[in-house]
Amino acid sequence: MAILPLAFLLPAAQVTGLAVAAVLAYYIICYLTSPLKDIPGPFLAKFTNCWRVYDYYHLISPETQKKLHAKHGVAVRLSPNLVALNDPALIPIIYNTRGTFRKGDFYSASDALVHGNKMEHIFSTRSNQFHLEQLTPIQKFYSIQGVRAYENPIDRAMLLLCEQLDARFVEGSNAGKTCDIADWISYFAWDLLGEITWSSEMGFMKTGSDIKNMIYIGELSMMYLGLIGQVPWFAKLLSMNPYRSKAIDAFDHVIHFSLARLTERLSALKSPPSPDAGDPEKGGSGVKKDYITSFLEAKQLYPDVVTDVNIVMYILTNISAGADPTATVQKAIIYHLLRNPSVLDKLRAELDGANLPFPVSYEEAHNSSKLPYLEAVIMEGLRIHPTVGLCLERVVPDPGLTLPDGRFIPAGKTVGLNPSVMTRDRNVYGPDADIFRPERWLRRYGEDAEAYAERLRKMDELNMFVWGGGNHTYLERFLATTSLYKITAMLFSRYDISLENPTKEWVLRRHWMVYNDNIKVKIARRNVPVKE
């Protein structure tokens, strides 16, 4: 007589009970045997990633992590295998240029889907070798010298922004109309990336709208990626689902747009040269110098690495990863200036005394001896509102990581530091690190030069972490800072800007990136001479 499995001989209730008991026993054993069991954190986080999902879904991750570190110190366990850290001394160790702490599986959700196949790209890859191969052909185009070559397109976008602000909110019958400056900074940032990537703005500023919901879908995608990244294995299941929503796919919303721009450029290059092909700002066939031109140049120099597919990925990374980080920091600078009238008065006085041209060049705006307060405002804006609101996750390599207090994290576990937590470090920035105060970047009364230099060095080093660190430092950081200096100087030297309702706070959405909106202002031209 055959012996039936035990499950067929027991009542359903007992089978369910045994299954629940087995699951509980599994989690208890994992907890008791985990090398991370002595690292404090939320109780549920010791057993499951569900705590991370809940915290992220409710848009409170940066604030939650600040509170947890304030309570538990340097190391906080956020999941069975993830430890959040907040010691600045660990940044050069974990985020080193050799990439020994590779990116974690969190980033796998960001892989692009091309013709039904998942494809790593320069941002999402967990492979140091692949990252180096993809970065080398284009890295020079993103250096500070490389970005300076694109200053004319930046100026064109700035002039268009002023043109639209004047027409819609400053001049004629529209004078005094309320402007949501947050929306217009987003329009500017996306049009700017169009100008420098393929020499054509995308129409956001001219229409005063979110063209084809690209900005909204971009944020929706980042929100989705951050959520699924909390449970990376789930992302793999969703990627195999043929019925998933295109709106929440990582990069589908711009892949086809990017491909269309490359196709247009390749067609233009096959056409007879135009009469202005000799223009120094053109690329040989009457085509303006832009990032597509640079990417095609990289293809000629690195034909075994750079294909048309790679160029499409470069283009979409330029747009998707370039616009929103610049916009969110610029909005933060504007908002905090308007909320702090004494700071705004100091900045305006400095800008007026400098008699800057319009549009201002980066060289003139980024002159710390001539405009030290502007530089302090930019640095404080980057500090008070880093773009990223989650830990930058890295996998601990062999032989493991020993924390400064002696605790040990074995190889294979994941660690990370959160820029939104790190840039509020009171030991580095002072006891008032939670408030916007640009003066912290200036030399104090009675402070000797050596002490100031050391204090500034520590703040500068930690502030760099807003762009990530090591071999995965944010590629477009010089482009972003160039824009921040030029736009901040231009807006506040050219316009009187004030909050429509000074008591009303902005709206923050703390996804993977910390988005900010709803900054309603009144704008008027200033009666200050400007060198046109």
mmCIF file of N, CA, C and O in Angstrom, residues 385-444:
data_model
loop_
_atom_site.group_PDB
_atom_site.id
_atom_site.type_symbol
_atom_site.label_atom_id
_atom_site.label_comp_id
_atom_site.label_asym_id
_atom_site.label_seq_id
_atom_site.Cartn_x
_atom_site.Cartn_y
_atom_site.Cartn_z
ATOM 1 N N HIS A 385 19.311 70.376 0.270
ATOM 2 C CA HIS A 385 18.362 69.581 -0.520
ATOM 3 C C HIS A 385 19.102 68.704 -1.536
ATOM 4 O O HIS A 385 19.054 68.949 -2.748
ATOM 5 N N PRO A 386 19.799 67.664 -1.051
ATOM 6 C CA PRO A 386 20.407 66.719 -2.001
ATOM 7 C C PRO A 386 19.301 66.058 -2.833
ATOM 8 O O PRO A 386 18.168 65.888 -2.376
ATOM 9 N N THR A 387 19.650 65.704 -4.034
ATOM 10 C CA THR A 387 18.658 65.103 -4.913
ATOM 11 C C THR A 387 18.184 63.742 -4.419
ATOM 12 O O THR A 387 17.011 63.392 -4.525
ATOM 13 N N VAL A 388 19.104 62.950 -3.854
ATOM 14 C CA VAL A 388 18.809 61.557 -3.509
ATOM 15 C C VAL A 388 18.299 61.452 -2.071
ATOM 16 O O VAL A 388 18.848 62.089 -1.169
ATOM 17 N N GLY A 389 17.257 60.626 -1.876
ATOM 18 C CA GLY A 389 16.680 60.435 -0.554
ATOM 19 C C GLY A 389 16.844 59.050 0.012
ATOM 20 O O GLY A 389 16.286 58.744 1.067
ATOM 21 N N LEU A 390 17.589 58.181 -0.673
ATOM 22 C CA LEU A 390 17.802 56.813 -0.216
ATOM 23 C C LEU A 390 19.299 56.533 -0.072
ATOM 24 O O LEU A 390 20.132 57.296 -0.559
ATOM 25 N N CYS A 391 19.605 55.434 0.585
ATOM 26 C CA CYS A 391 20.998 54.998 0.678
ATOM 27 C C CYS A 391 21.522 54.629 -0.710
ATOM 28 O O CYS A 391 20.795 54.038 -1.523
ATOM 29 N N LEU A 392 22.773 54.976 -0.975
ATOM 30 C CA LEU A 392 23.440 54.527 -2.195
ATOM 31 C C LEU A 392 24.049 53.165 -1.877
ATOM 32 O O LEU A 392 25.123 53.070 -1.300
ATOM 33 N N GLU A 393 23.348 52.116 -2.265
ATOM 34 C CA GLU A 393 23.673 50.768 -1.793
ATOM 35 C C GLU A 393 24.893 50.172 -2.494
ATOM 36 O O GLU A 393 25.038 50.279 -3.711
ATOM 37 N N ARG A 394 25.742 49.548 -1.689
ATOM 38 C CA ARG A 394 26.928 48.864 -2.188
ATOM 39 C C ARG A 394 27.089 47.532 -1.454
ATOM 40 O O ARG A 394 26.748 47.413 -0.268
ATOM 41 N N VAL A 395 27.636 46.543 -2.153
ATOM 42 C CA VAL A 395 27.835 45.210 -1.604
ATOM 43 C C VAL A 395 29.222 45.113 -0.987
ATOM 44 O O VAL A 395 30.227 45.451 -1.631
ATOM 45 N N VAL A 396 29.286 44.647 0.244
ATOM 46 C CA VAL A 396 30.563 44.530 0.952
ATOM 47 C C VAL A 396 31.402 43.421 0.315
ATOM 48 O O VAL A 396 30.935 42.290 0.165
ATOM 49 N N PRO A 397 32.642 43.718 -0.080
ATOM 50 C CA PRO A 397 33.515 42.693 -0.682
ATOM 51 C C PRO A 397 34.262 41.912 0.397
ATOM 52 O O PRO A 397 34.220 42.260 1.583
ATOM 53 N N ASP A 398 34.971 40.864 -0.024
ATOM 54 C CA ASP A 398 35.880 40.170 0.889
ATOM 55 C C ASP A 398 37.007 41.123 1.286
ATOM 56 O O ASP A 398 37.449 41.933 0.457
ATOM 57 N N PRO A 399 37.465 41.112 2.520
ATOM 58 C CA PRO A 399 37.127 40.180 3.605
ATOM 59 C C PRO A 399 36.056 40.704 4.546
ATOM 60 O O PRO A 399 35.933 40.225 5.678
ATOM 61 N N GLY A 400 35.284 41.706 4.132
ATOM 62 C CA GLY A 400 34.275 42.293 4.993
ATOM 63 C C GLY A 400 34.631 43.724 5.364
ATOM 64 O O GLY A 400 35.671 44.259 4.960
ATOM 65 N N LEU A 401 33.763 44.368 6.134
ATOM 66 C CA LEU A 401 33.937 45.765 6.519
ATOM 67 C C LEU A 401 33.902 45.891 8.038
ATOM 68 O O LEU A 401 32.924 45.487 8.677
ATOM 69 N N THR A 402 34.962 46.445 8.595
ATOM 70 C CA THR A 402 35.005 46.718 10.032
ATOM 71 C C THR A 402 34.665 48.183 10.260
ATOM 72 O O THR A 402 35.323 49.076 9.723
ATOM 73 N N LEU A 403 33.620 48.444 11.049
ATOM 74 C CA LEU A 403 33.204 49.808 11.324
ATOM 75 C C LEU A 403 34.161 50.467 12.316
ATOM 76 O O LEU A 403 34.886 49.775 13.034
ATOM 77 N N PRO A 404 34.175 51.788 12.374
ATOM 78 C CA PRO A 404 35.082 52.486 13.295
ATOM 79 C C PRO A 404 34.930 52.064 14.747
ATOM 80 O O PRO A 404 35.892 52.148 15.515
ATOM 81 N N ASP A 405 33.723 51.605 15.138
ATOM 82 C CA ASP A 405 33.522 51.187 16.524
ATOM 83 C C ASP A 405 33.854 49.712 16.749
ATOM 84 O O ASP A 405 33.632 49.178 17.835
ATOM 85 N N GLY A 406 34.357 49.036 15.703
ATOM 86 C CA GLY A 406 34.792 47.656 15.850
ATOM 87 C C GLY A 406 33.800 46.612 15.378
ATOM 88 O O GLY A 406 34.164 45.447 15.203
ATOM 89 N N ARG A 407 32.554 47.004 15.155
ATOM 90 C CA ARG A 407 31.578 46.026 14.658
ATOM 91 C C ARG A 407 31.947 45.604 13.235
ATOM 92 O O ARG A 407 32.502 46.392 12.467
ATOM 93 N N PHE A 408 31.567 44.370 12.892
ATOM 94 C CA PHE A 408 32.001 43.783 11.620
ATOM 95 C C PHE A 408 30.793 43.443 10.763
ATOM 96 O O PHE A 408 29.807 42.857 11.235
ATOM 97 N N ILE A 409 30.878 43.814 9.481
ATOM 98 C CA ILE A 409 29.847 43.463 8.497
ATOM 99 C C ILE A 409 30.495 42.552 7.465
ATOM 100 O O ILE A 409 31.441 42.960 6.777
ATOM 101 N N PRO A 410 30.037 41.318 7.362
ATOM 102 C CA PRO A 410 30.700 40.349 6.477
ATOM 103 C C PRO A 410 30.467 40.631 4.999
ATOM 104 O O PRO A 410 29.545 41.358 4.618
ATOM 105 N N ALA A 411 31.305 40.047 4.176
ATOM 106 C CA ALA A 411 31.176 40.161 2.724
ATOM 107 C C ALA A 411 29.825 39.621 2.278
ATOM 108 O O ALA A 411 29.293 38.670 2.849
ATOM 109 N N GLY A 412 29.266 40.245 1.253
ATOM 110 C CA GLY A 412 27.983 39.819 0.704
ATOM 111 C C GLY A 412 26.814 40.609 1.236
ATOM 112 O O GLY A 412 25.750 40.639 0.604
ATOM 113 N N LYS A 413 26.970 41.238 2.402
ATOM 114 C CA LYS A 413 25.914 42.094 2.933
ATOM 115 C C LYS A 413 25.963 43.444 2.216
ATOM 116 O O LYS A 413 26.963 43.804 1.585
ATOM 117 N N THR A 414 24.881 44.195 2.312
ATOM 118 C CA THR A 414 24.782 45.476 1.634
ATOM 119 C C THR A 414 24.833 46.614 2.643
ATOM 120 O O THR A 414 24.204 46.553 3.695
ATOM 121 N N VAL A 415 25.607 47.646 2.303
ATOM 122 C CA VAL A 415 25.697 48.836 3.141
ATOM 123 C C VAL A 415 25.446 50.068 2.274
ATOM 124 O O VAL A 415 25.491 49.997 1.042
ATOM 125 N N GLY A 416 25.199 51.183 2.903
ATOM 126 C CA GLY A 416 25.001 52.407 2.139
ATOM 127 C C GLY A 416 24.890 53.615 3.034
ATOM 128 O O GLY A 416 24.555 53.495 4.217
ATOM 129 N N LEU A 417 25.200 54.774 2.478
ATOM 130 C CA LEU A 417 25.012 56.042 3.156
ATOM 131 C C LEU A 417 24.027 56.875 2.348
ATOM 132 O O LEU A 417 23.999 56.806 1.117
ATOM 133 N N ASN A 418 23.215 57.659 3.047
ATOM 134 C CA ASN A 418 22.166 58.442 2.419
ATOM 135 C C ASN A 418 22.586 59.914 2.371
ATOM 136 O O ASN A 418 22.793 60.534 3.412
ATOM 137 N N PRO A 419 22.728 60.514 1.168
ATOM 138 C CA PRO A 419 23.125 61.922 1.086
ATOM 139 C C PRO A 419 22.217 62.857 1.881
ATOM 140 O O PRO A 419 22.681 63.852 2.438
ATOM 141 N N SER A 420 20.916 62.549 1.929
ATOM 142 C CA SER A 420 19.990 63.409 2.660
ATOM 143 C C SER A 420 20.200 63.339 4.164
ATOM 144 O O SER A 420 19.775 64.241 4.892
ATOM 145 N N VAL A 421 20.831 62.286 4.625
ATOM 146 C CA VAL A 421 21.202 62.171 6.038
ATOM 147 C C VAL A 421 22.569 62.791 6.277
ATOM 148 O O VAL A 421 22.776 63.564 7.223
ATOM 149 N N MET A 422 23.518 62.478 5.407
ATOM 150 C CA MET A 422 24.899 62.904 5.608
ATOM 151 C C MET A 422 25.053 64.421 5.597
ATOM 152 O O MET A 422 25.869 64.973 6.338
ATOM 153 N N THR A 423 24.294 65.114 4.764
ATOM 154 C CA THR A 423 24.474 66.561 4.654
ATOM 155 C C THR A 423 23.783 67.329 5.782
ATOM 156 O O THR A 423 23.716 68.565 5.745
ATOM 157 N N ARG A 424 23.287 66.624 6.783
ATOM 158 C CA ARG A 424 22.775 67.260 7.998
ATOM 159 C C ARG A 424 23.652 66.906 9.204
ATOM 160 O O ARG A 424 23.228 67.049 10.345
ATOM 161 N N ASP A 425 24.876 66.475 8.940
ATOM 162 C CA ASP A 425 25.791 66.066 10.005
ATOM 163 C C ASP A 425 26.224 67.288 10.821
ATOM 164 O O ASP A 425 26.925 68.177 10.330
ATOM 165 N N ARG A 426 25.825 67.322 12.086
ATOM 166 C CA ARG A 426 26.124 68.471 12.945
ATOM 167 C C ARG A 426 27.608 68.566 13.286
ATOM 168 O O ARG A 426 28.108 69.660 13.572
ATOM 169 N N ASN A 427 28.296 67.438 13.274
ATOM 170 C CA ASN A 427 29.730 67.476 13.565
ATOM 171 C C ASN A 427 30.525 68.169 12.465
ATOM 172 O O ASN A 427 31.618 68.681 12.712
ATOM 173 N N VAL A 428 29.979 68.155 11.258
ATOM 174 C CA VAL A 428 30.658 68.769 10.120
ATOM 175 C C VAL A 428 30.114 70.168 9.835
ATOM 176 O O VAL A 428 30.877 71.130 9.629
ATOM 177 N N TYR A 429 28.787 70.301 9.808
ATOM 178 C CA TYR A 429 28.170 71.558 9.390
ATOM 179 C C TYR A 429 27.762 72.467 10.545
ATOM 180 O O TYR A 429 27.370 73.613 10.309
ATOM 181 N N GLY A 430 27.832 71.968 11.760
ATOM 182 C CA GLY A 430 27.469 72.792 12.904
ATOM 183 C C GLY A 430 26.132 72.382 13.497
ATOM 184 O O GLY A 430 25.366 71.621 12.901
ATOM 185 N N PRO A 431 25.813 72.904 14.698
ATOM 186 C CA PRO A 431 24.573 72.505 15.395
ATOM 187 C C PRO A 431 23.302 72.939 14.691
ATOM 188 O O PRO A 431 22.232 72.418 14.975
ATOM 189 N N ASP A 432 23.409 73.907 13.764
ATOM 190 C CA ASP A 432 22.223 74.382 13.035
ATOM 191 C C ASP A 432 22.147 73.775 11.635
ATOM 192 O O ASP A 432 21.640 74.399 10.702
ATOM 193 N N ALA A 433 22.609 72.545 11.493
ATOM 194 C CA ALA A 433 22.703 71.912 10.170
ATOM 195 C C ALA A 433 21.347 71.707 9.505
ATOM 196 O O ALA A 433 21.292 71.464 8.296
ATOM 197 N N ASP A 434 20.269 71.814 10.258
ATOM 198 C CA ASP A 434 18.946 71.596 9.675
ATOM 199 C C ASP A 434 18.352 72.859 9.066
ATOM 200 O O ASP A 434 17.249 72.811 8.518
ATOM 201 N N ILE A 435 19.042 73.976 9.163
ATOM 202 C CA ILE A 435 18.492 75.205 8.599
ATOM 203 C C ILE A 435 19.364 75.687 7.438
ATOM 204 O O ILE A 435 20.533 75.339 7.323
ATOM 205 N N PHE A 436 18.767 76.497 6.584
ATOM 206 C CA PHE A 436 19.452 77.078 5.428
ATOM 207 C C PHE A 436 20.200 78.329 5.882
ATOM 208 O O PHE A 436 19.600 79.355 6.205
ATOM 209 N N ARG A 437 21.535 78.249 5.915
ATOM 210 C CA ARG A 437 22.353 79.382 6.361
ATOM 211 C C ARG A 437 23.650 79.410 5.549
ATOM 212 O O ARG A 437 24.644 78.784 5.919
ATOM 213 N N PRO A 438 23.684 80.137 4.442
ATOM 214 C CA PRO A 438 24.880 80.172 3.593
ATOM 215 C C PRO A 438 26.133 80.667 4.312
ATOM 216 O O PRO A 438 27.254 80.338 3.901
ATOM 217 N N GLU A 439 25.954 81.440 5.382
ATOM 218 C CA GLU A 439 27.110 81.995 6.089
ATOM 219 C C GLU A 439 28.044 80.930 6.639
ATOM 220 O O GLU A 439 29.221 81.227 6.918
ATOM 221 N N ARG A 440 27.553 79.706 6.788
ATOM 222 C CA ARG A 440 28.417 78.651 7.317
ATOM 223 C C ARG A 440 29.604 78.381 6.381
ATOM 224 O O ARG A 440 30.619 77.840 6.801
ATOM 225 N N TRP A 441 29.454 78.761 5.112
ATOM 226 C CA TRP A 441 30.521 78.526 4.131
ATOM 227 C C TRP A 441 31.540 79.669 4.088
ATOM 228 O O TRP A 441 32.543 79.583 3.371
ATOM 229 N N LEU A 442 31.297 80.721 4.843
ATOM 230 C CA LEU A 442 32.190 81.872 4.861
ATOM 231 C C LEU A 442 33.039 81.859 6.133
ATOM 232 O O LEU A 442 32.706 81.197 7.115
ATOM 233 N N ARG A 443 34.091 82.610 6.091
ATOM 234 C CA ARG A 443 34.983 82.688 7.254
ATOM 235 C C ARG A 443 34.311 83.474 8.379
ATOM 236 O O ARG A 443 33.778 84.567 8.167
ATOM 237 N N ARG A 444 34.315 82.898 9.563
ATOM 238 C CA ARG A 444 33.692 83.533 10.716
ATOM 239 C C ARG A 444 34.540 84.684 11.240
ATOM 240 O O ARG A 444 35.756 84.719 11.047
#
